[in-house]
Amino acid sequence: MKGSGGRVWLGLADRVDSVRPYPGLHDLWRMVSRSAYAQLRHNPLLLLGTVLGLALVYLVPPLALFGGLALAVPAAAVPGGLAWLVMTGRTSRCSVTTVSRRGSPRCCRSPPSSIS
């Protein structure tokens, strides 16, 4: 790229176009699994920990909510419902939140006007 006189821009964009062909879902899945497992340094224990962590974060809140409601246990339903609400991002009108250098959250982009 540099030798041909091209320029590289690193930044955020609203649209991404992939130049690599992935004709099927299987090809895309292979690429994702290769790069994810490489990030875990091909360590099965790190993979197990990652899967358990993802299960804890994404499965426990809705299970606690519905299980707590079904069994009439508010001590499980309320925290599960609150955690699930936070996960969906419906707690504020801001669609993207970052943390400033001082540690306080701030809104980066206002939500679309169609969301009430």
C-alpha positions as MATLAB code, in Angstrom:
seq = 'MKGSGGRVWLGLADRVDSVRPYPGLHDLWRMVSRSAYAQLRHNPLLLLGTVLGLALVYLVPPLALFGGLALAVPAAAVPGGLAWLVMTGRTSRCSVTTVSRRGSPRCCRSPPSSIS';
ca = [
       0.000    0.000    0.000;
       2.687    2.475    0.997;
       4.874    1.597   -1.979;
       2.037    2.338   -4.424;
       1.478    5.811   -2.963;
      -1.776    4.916   -1.197;
      -2.866    6.443    2.082;
      -4.227    4.726    5.182;
      -6.843    6.334    7.401;
      -7.490    4.927   10.867;
     -10.685    6.143   12.447;
     -14.329    5.455   13.136;
     -16.795    5.033   10.322;
     -20.531    4.435   10.104;
     -20.146    1.824    7.377;
     -17.753   -1.066    6.925;
     -17.171   -2.961    3.697;
     -15.339   -6.263    3.886;
     -12.932   -6.992    1.047;
     -12.527  -10.649    1.994;
     -14.992  -13.050    0.419;
     -17.055  -15.212    2.767;
     -19.390  -17.085    0.444;
     -21.076  -19.010    3.232;
     -21.788  -18.795    6.927;
     -19.354  -21.658    7.540;
     -16.470  -19.619    6.077;
     -17.314  -16.634    8.249;
     -17.612  -18.837   11.358;
     -14.181  -20.370   10.667;
     -12.598  -16.911   10.434;
     -14.197  -15.756   13.696;
     -13.290  -18.939   15.571;
      -9.669  -18.801   14.308;
      -9.106  -15.220   15.375;
     -10.945  -15.579   18.704;
      -9.027  -18.718   19.680;
      -5.764  -17.056   18.651;
      -6.549  -14.184   21.039;
      -6.911  -16.780   23.795;
      -3.411  -18.059   22.906;
      -4.895  -21.474   21.922;
      -5.438  -22.213   25.621;
      -8.423  -24.500   26.374;
      -8.656  -23.202   29.965;
      -8.933  -19.617   28.755;
     -11.592  -20.731   26.283;
     -13.543  -22.493   29.046;
     -13.270  -19.440   31.290;
     -14.449  -17.184   28.476;
     -17.449  -19.376   27.693;
     -18.390  -19.611   31.384;
     -18.014  -15.840   31.769;
     -20.213  -15.186   28.737;
     -22.821  -17.612   30.069;
     -22.756  -15.875   33.445;
     -23.128  -12.413   31.938;
     -25.736  -13.198   29.284;
     -27.744  -16.169   30.588;
     -27.990  -15.689   34.342;
     -29.926  -12.354   34.376;
     -32.905  -13.517   32.255;
     -32.900  -16.918   33.985;
     -32.925  -15.206   37.385;
     -35.744  -12.898   36.288;
     -38.020  -15.594   34.884;
     -37.087  -18.163   37.515;
     -37.701  -15.638   40.292;
     -41.065  -14.702   38.799;
     -42.107  -18.336   38.310;
     -41.108  -19.321   41.842;
     -42.262  -16.040   43.438;
     -38.759  -15.190   44.677;
     -38.320  -11.412   44.366;
     -34.741  -11.641   45.677;
     -33.840  -13.369   42.392;
     -36.307  -11.670   40.028;
     -35.470   -8.039   40.866;
     -31.658   -8.227   40.465;
     -32.070  -10.431   37.394;
     -34.509   -7.963   35.824;
     -32.302   -4.971   36.637;
     -29.209   -6.684   35.230;
     -31.089   -7.613   32.072;
     -32.360   -4.036   31.737;
     -28.817   -2.687   32.008;
     -27.676   -5.247   29.425;
     -30.227   -4.028   26.891;
     -29.039   -0.438   27.250;
     -32.546    0.874   27.884;
     -31.570    2.722   31.049;
     -30.748    6.035   29.375;
     -31.633    8.015   26.277;
     -28.012    7.948   25.148;
     -27.219    5.335   22.508;
     -23.449    5.349   23.077;
     -21.795    6.204   26.376;
     -18.107    6.664   27.059;
     -16.176    7.516   30.171;
     -14.346   10.828   30.142;
     -10.804   11.241   31.443;
     -12.214   12.291   34.807;
     -14.148    9.032   35.048;
     -17.620   10.417   34.491;
     -19.868    8.931   31.788;
     -20.922   11.141   28.901;
     -23.144   10.676   25.885;
     -21.357   10.509   22.542;
     -24.275   10.357   20.187;
     -27.896   11.222   20.715;
     -30.413    8.461   19.989;
     -32.601    8.456   16.882;
     -35.716   10.596   17.290;
     -37.995    7.605   16.675;
     -37.027    6.054   20.020;
     -39.233    7.245   22.836;
];
